[in-house]
PDB file of N, CA and C in Angstrom:
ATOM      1  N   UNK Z  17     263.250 -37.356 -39.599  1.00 63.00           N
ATOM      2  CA  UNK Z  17     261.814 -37.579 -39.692  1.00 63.00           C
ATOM      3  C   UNK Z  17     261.177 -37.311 -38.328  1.00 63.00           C
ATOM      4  N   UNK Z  18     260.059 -36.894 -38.631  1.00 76.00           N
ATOM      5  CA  UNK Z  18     259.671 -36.528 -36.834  1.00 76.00           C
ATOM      6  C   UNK Z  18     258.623 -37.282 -36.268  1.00 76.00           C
ATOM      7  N   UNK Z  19     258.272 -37.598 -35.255  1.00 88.00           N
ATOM      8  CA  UNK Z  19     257.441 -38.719 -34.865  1.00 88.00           C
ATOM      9  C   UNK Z  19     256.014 -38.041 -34.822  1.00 88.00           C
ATOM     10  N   UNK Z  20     255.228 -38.823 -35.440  1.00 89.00           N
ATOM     11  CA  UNK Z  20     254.011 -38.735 -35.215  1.00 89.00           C
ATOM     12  C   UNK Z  20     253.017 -38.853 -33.604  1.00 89.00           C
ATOM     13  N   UNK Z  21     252.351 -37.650 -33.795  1.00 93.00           N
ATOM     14  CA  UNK Z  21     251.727 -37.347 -32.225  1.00 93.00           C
ATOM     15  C   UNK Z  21     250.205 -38.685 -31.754  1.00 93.00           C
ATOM     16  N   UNK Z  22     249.340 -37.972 -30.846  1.00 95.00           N
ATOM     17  CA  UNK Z  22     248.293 -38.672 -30.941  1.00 95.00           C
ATOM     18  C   UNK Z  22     246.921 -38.472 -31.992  1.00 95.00           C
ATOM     19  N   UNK Z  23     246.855 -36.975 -32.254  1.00 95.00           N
ATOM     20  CA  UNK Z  23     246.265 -36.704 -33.449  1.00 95.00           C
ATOM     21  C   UNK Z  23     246.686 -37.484 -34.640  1.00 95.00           C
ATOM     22  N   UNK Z  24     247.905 -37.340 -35.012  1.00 94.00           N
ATOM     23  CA  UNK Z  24     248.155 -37.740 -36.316  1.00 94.00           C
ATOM     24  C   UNK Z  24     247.488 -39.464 -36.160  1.00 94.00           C
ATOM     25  N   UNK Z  25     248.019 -40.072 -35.126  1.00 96.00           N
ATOM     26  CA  UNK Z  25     247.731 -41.181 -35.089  1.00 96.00           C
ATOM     27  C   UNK Z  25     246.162 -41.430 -35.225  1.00 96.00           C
ATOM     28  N   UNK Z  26     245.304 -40.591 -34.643  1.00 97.00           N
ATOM     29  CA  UNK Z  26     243.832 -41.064 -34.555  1.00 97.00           C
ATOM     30  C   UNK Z  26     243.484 -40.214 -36.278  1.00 97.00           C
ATOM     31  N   UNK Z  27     244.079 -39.186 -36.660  1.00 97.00           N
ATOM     32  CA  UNK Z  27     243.798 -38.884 -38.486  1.00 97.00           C
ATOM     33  C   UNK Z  27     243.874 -39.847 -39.213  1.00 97.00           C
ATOM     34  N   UNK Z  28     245.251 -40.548 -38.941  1.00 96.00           N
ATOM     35  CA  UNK Z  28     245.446 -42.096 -39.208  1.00 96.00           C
ATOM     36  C   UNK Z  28     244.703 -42.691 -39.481  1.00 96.00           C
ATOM     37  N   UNK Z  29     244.059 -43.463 -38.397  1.00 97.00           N
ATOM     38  CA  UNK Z  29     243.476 -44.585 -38.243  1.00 97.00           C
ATOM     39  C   UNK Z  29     242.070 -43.803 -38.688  1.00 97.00           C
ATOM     40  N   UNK Z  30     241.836 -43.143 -38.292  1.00 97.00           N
ATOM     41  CA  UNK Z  30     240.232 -42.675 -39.409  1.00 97.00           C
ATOM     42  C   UNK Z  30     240.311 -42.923 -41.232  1.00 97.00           C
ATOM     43  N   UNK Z  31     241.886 -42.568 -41.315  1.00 97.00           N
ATOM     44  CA  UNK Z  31     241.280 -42.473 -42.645  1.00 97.00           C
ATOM     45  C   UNK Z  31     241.381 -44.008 -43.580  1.00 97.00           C
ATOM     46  N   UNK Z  32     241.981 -44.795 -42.668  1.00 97.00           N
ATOM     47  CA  UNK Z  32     242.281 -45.737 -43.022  1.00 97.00           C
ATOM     48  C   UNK Z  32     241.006 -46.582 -42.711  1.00 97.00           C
ATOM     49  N   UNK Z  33     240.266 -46.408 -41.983  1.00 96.00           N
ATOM     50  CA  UNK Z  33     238.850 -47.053 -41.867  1.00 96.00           C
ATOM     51  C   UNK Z  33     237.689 -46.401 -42.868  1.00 96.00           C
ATOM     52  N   UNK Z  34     237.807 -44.988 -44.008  1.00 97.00           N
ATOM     53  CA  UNK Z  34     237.204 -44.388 -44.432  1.00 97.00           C
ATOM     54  C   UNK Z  34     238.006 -44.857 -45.653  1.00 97.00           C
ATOM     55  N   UNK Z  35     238.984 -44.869 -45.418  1.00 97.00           N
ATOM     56  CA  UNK Z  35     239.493 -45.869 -46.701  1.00 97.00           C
ATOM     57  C   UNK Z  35     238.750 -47.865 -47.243  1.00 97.00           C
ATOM     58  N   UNK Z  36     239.266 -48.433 -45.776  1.00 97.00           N
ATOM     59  CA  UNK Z  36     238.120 -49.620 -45.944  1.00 97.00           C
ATOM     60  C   UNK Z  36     237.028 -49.512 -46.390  1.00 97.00           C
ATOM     61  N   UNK Z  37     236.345 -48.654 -45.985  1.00 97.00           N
ATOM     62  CA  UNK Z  37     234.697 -48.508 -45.989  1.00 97.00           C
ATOM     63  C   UNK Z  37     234.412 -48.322 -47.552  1.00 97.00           C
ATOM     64  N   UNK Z  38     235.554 -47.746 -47.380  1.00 97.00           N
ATOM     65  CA  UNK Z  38     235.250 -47.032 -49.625  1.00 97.00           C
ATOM     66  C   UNK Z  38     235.460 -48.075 -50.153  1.00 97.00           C
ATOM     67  N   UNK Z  39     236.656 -49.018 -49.710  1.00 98.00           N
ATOM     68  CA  UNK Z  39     236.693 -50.287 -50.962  1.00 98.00           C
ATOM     69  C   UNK Z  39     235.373 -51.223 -50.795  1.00 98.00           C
ATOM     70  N   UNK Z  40     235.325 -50.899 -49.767  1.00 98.00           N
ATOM     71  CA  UNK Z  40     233.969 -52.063 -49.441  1.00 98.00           C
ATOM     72  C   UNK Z  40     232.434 -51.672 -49.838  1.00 98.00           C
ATOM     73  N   UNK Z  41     232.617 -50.229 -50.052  1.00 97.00           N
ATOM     74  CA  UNK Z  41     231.427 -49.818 -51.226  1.00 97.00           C
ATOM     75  C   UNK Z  41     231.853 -50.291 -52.712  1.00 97.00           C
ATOM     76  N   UNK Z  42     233.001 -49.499 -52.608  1.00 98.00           N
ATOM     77  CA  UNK Z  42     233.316 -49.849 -53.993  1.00 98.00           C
ATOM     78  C   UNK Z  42     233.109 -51.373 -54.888  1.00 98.00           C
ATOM     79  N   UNK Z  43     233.601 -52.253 -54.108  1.00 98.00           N
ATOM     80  CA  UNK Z  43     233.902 -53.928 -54.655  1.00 98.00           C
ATOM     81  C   UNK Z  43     232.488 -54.444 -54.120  1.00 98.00           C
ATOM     82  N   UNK Z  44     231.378 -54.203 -53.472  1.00 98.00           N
ATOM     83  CA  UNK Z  44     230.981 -54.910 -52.615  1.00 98.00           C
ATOM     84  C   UNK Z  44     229.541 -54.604 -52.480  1.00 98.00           C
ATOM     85  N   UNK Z  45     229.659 -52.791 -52.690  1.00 98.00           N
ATOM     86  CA  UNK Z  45     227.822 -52.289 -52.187  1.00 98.00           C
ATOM     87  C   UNK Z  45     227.867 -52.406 -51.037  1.00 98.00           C
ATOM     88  N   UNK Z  46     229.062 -52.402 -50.335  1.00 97.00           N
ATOM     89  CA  UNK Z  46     228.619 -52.831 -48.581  1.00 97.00           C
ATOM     90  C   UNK Z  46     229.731 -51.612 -47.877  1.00 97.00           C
ATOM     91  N   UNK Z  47     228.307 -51.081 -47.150  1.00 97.00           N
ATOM     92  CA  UNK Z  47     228.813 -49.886 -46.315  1.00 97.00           C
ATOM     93  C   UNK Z  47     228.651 -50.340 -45.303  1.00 97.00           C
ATOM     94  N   UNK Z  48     230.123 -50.791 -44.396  1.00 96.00           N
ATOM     95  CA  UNK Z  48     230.281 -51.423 -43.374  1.00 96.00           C
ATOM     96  C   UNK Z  48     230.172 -50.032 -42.010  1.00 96.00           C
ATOM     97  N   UNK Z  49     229.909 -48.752 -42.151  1.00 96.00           N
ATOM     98  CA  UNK Z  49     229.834 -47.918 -41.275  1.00 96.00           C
ATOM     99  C   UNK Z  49     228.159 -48.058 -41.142  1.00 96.00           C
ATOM    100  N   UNK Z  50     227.596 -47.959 -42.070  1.00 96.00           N
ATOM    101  CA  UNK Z  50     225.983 -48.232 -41.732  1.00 96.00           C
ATOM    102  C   UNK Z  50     225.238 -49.336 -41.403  1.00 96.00           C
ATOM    103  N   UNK Z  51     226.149 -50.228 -42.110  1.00 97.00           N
ATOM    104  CA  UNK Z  51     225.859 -51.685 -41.436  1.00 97.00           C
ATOM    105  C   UNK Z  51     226.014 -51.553 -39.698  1.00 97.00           C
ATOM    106  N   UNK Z  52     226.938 -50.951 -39.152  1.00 95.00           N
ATOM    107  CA  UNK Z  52     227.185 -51.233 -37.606  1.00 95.00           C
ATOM    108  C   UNK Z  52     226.515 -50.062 -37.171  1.00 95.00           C
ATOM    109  N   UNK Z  53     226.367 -48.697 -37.672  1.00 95.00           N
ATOM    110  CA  UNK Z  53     225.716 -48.256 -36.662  1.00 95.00           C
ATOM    111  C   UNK Z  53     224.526 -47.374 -37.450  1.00 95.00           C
ATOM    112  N   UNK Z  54     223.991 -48.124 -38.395  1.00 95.00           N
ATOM    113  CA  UNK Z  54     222.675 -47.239 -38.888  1.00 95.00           C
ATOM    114  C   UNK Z  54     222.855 -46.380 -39.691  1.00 95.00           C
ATOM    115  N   UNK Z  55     221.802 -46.438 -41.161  1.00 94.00           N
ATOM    116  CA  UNK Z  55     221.862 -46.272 -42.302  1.00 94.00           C
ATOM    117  C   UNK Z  55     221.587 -44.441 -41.690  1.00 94.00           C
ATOM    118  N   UNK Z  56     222.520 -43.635 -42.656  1.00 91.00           N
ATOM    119  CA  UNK Z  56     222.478 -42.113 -42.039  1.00 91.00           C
ATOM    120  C   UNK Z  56     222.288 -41.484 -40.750  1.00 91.00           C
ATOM    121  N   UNK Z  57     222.398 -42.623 -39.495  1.00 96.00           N
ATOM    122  CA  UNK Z  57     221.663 -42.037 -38.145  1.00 96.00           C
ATOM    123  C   UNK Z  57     223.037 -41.065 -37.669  1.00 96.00           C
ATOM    124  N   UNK Z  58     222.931 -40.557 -36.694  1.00 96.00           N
ATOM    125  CA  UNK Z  58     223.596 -39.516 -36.483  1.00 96.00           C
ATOM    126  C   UNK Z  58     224.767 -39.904 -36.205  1.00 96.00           C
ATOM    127  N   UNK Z  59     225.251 -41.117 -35.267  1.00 96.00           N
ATOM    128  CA  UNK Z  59     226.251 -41.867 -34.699  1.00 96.00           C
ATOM    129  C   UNK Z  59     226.979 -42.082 -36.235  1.00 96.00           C
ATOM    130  N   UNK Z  60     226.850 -42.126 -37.469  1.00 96.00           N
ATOM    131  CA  UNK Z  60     227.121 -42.626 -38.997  1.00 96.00           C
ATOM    132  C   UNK Z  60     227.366 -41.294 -39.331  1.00 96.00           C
ATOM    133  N   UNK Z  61     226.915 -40.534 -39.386  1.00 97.00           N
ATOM    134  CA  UNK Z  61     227.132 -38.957 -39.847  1.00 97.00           C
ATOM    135  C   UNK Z  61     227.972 -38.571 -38.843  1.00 97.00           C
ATOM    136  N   UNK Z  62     228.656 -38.601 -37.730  1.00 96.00           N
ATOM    137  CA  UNK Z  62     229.579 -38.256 -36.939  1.00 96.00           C
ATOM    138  C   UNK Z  62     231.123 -39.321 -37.060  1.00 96.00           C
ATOM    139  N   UNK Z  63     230.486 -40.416 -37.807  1.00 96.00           N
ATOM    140  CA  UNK Z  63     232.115 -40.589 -37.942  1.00 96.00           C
ATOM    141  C   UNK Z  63     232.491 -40.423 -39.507  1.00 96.00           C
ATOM    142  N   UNK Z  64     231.126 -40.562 -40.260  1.00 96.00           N
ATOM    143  CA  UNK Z  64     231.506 -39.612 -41.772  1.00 96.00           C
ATOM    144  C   UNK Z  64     232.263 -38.423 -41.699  1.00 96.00           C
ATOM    145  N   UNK Z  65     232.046 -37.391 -40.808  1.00 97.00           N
ATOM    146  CA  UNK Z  65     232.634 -36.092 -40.235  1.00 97.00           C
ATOM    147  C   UNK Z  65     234.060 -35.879 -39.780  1.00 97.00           C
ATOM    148  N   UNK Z  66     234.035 -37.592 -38.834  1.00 97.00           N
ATOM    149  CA  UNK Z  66     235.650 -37.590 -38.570  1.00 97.00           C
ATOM    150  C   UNK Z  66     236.412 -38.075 -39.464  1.00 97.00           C
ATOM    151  N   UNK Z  67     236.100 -39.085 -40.240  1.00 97.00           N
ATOM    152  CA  UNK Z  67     236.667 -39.235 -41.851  1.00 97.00           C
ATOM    153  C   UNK Z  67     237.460 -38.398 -42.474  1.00 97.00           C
ATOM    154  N   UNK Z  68     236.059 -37.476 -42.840  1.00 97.00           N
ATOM    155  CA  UNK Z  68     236.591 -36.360 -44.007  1.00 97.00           C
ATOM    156  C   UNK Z  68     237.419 -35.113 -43.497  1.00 97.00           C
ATOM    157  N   UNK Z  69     237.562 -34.934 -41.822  1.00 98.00           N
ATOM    158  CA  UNK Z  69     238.355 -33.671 -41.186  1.00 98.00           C
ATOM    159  C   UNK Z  69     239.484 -34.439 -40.724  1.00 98.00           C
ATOM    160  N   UNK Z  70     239.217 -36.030 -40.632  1.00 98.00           N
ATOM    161  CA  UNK Z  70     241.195 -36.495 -40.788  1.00 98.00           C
ATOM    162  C   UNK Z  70     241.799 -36.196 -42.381  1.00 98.00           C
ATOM    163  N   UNK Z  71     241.081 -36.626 -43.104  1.00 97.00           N
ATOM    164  CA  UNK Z  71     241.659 -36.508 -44.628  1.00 97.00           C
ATOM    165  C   UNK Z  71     241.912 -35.338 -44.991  1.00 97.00           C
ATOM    166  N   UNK Z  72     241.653 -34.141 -44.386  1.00 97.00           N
ATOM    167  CA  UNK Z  72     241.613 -33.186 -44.470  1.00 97.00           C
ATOM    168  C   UNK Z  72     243.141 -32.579 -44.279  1.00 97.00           C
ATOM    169  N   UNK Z  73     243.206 -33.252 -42.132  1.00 97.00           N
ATOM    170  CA  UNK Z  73     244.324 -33.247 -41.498  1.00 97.00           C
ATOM    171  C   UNK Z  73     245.709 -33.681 -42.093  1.00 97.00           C
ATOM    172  N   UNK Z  74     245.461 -34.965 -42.724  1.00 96.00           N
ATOM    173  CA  UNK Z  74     245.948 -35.665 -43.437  1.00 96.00           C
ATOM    174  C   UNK Z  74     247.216 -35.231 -44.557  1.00 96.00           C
ATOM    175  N   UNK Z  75     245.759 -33.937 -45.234  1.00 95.00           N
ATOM    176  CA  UNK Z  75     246.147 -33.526 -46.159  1.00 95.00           C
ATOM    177  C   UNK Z  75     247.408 -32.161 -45.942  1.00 95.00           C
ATOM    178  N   UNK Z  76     247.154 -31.547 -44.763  1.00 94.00           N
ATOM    179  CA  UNK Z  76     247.968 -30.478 -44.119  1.00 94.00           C
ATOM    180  C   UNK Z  76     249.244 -30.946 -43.599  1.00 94.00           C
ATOM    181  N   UNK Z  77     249.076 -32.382 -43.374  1.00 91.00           N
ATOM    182  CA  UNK Z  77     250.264 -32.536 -42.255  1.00 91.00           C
ATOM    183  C   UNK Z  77     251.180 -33.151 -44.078  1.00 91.00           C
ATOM    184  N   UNK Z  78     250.901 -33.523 -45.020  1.00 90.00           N
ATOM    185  CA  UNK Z  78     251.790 -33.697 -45.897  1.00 90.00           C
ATOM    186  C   UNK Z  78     252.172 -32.519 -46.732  1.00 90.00           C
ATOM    187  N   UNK Z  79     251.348 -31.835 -46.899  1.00 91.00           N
ATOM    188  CA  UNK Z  79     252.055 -30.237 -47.327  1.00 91.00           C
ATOM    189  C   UNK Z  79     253.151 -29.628 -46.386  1.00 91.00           C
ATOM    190  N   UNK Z  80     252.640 -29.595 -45.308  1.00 87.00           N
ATOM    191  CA  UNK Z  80     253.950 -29.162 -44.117  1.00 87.00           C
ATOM    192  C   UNK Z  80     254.808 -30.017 -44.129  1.00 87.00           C
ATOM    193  N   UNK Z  81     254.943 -31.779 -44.539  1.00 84.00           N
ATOM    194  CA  UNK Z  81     256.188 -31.913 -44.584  1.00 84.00           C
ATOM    195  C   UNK Z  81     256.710 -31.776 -45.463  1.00 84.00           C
ATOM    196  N   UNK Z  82     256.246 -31.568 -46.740  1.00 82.00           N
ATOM    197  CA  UNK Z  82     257.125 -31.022 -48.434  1.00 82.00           C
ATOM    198  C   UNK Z  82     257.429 -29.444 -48.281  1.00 82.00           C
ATOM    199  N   UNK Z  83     257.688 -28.985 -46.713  1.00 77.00           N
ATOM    200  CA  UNK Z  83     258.383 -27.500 -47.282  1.00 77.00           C
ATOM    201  C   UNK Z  83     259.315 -27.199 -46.687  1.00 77.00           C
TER     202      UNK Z  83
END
């Protein structure tokens, strides 16, 4: 198995906070990313961005390890 770098680690931890955030819409109505830093302001749209290009990452680094 090969060790995970510092990218993988910060893809990680993004998606796992974009993961929270979803259950906490989901169960709750509560978008804890806009709650802290403002409903669509740009600082909210920049970590929406890093979210969806870790999940992305996410998604590459598990195809490369199934081959």
């Amino acid at each position: 198995m090969q060790k995970m770098n510092g990218l993988d680690w910060v893809a990680l931890i993004l998606v796992i906070i974009g993961g929270v955030n979803w259950g906490l819409i989901g169960l709750f109505n509560f978008d804890l990313v806009a709650a802290i830093f403002g409903q669509m302001s740009a600082l909210s749209k920049i970590i929406y961005d890093l979210v969806g290009l870790a999940a992305l990452y996410m998604i590459y680094g598990a195809v490369k390890m199934n081959k």
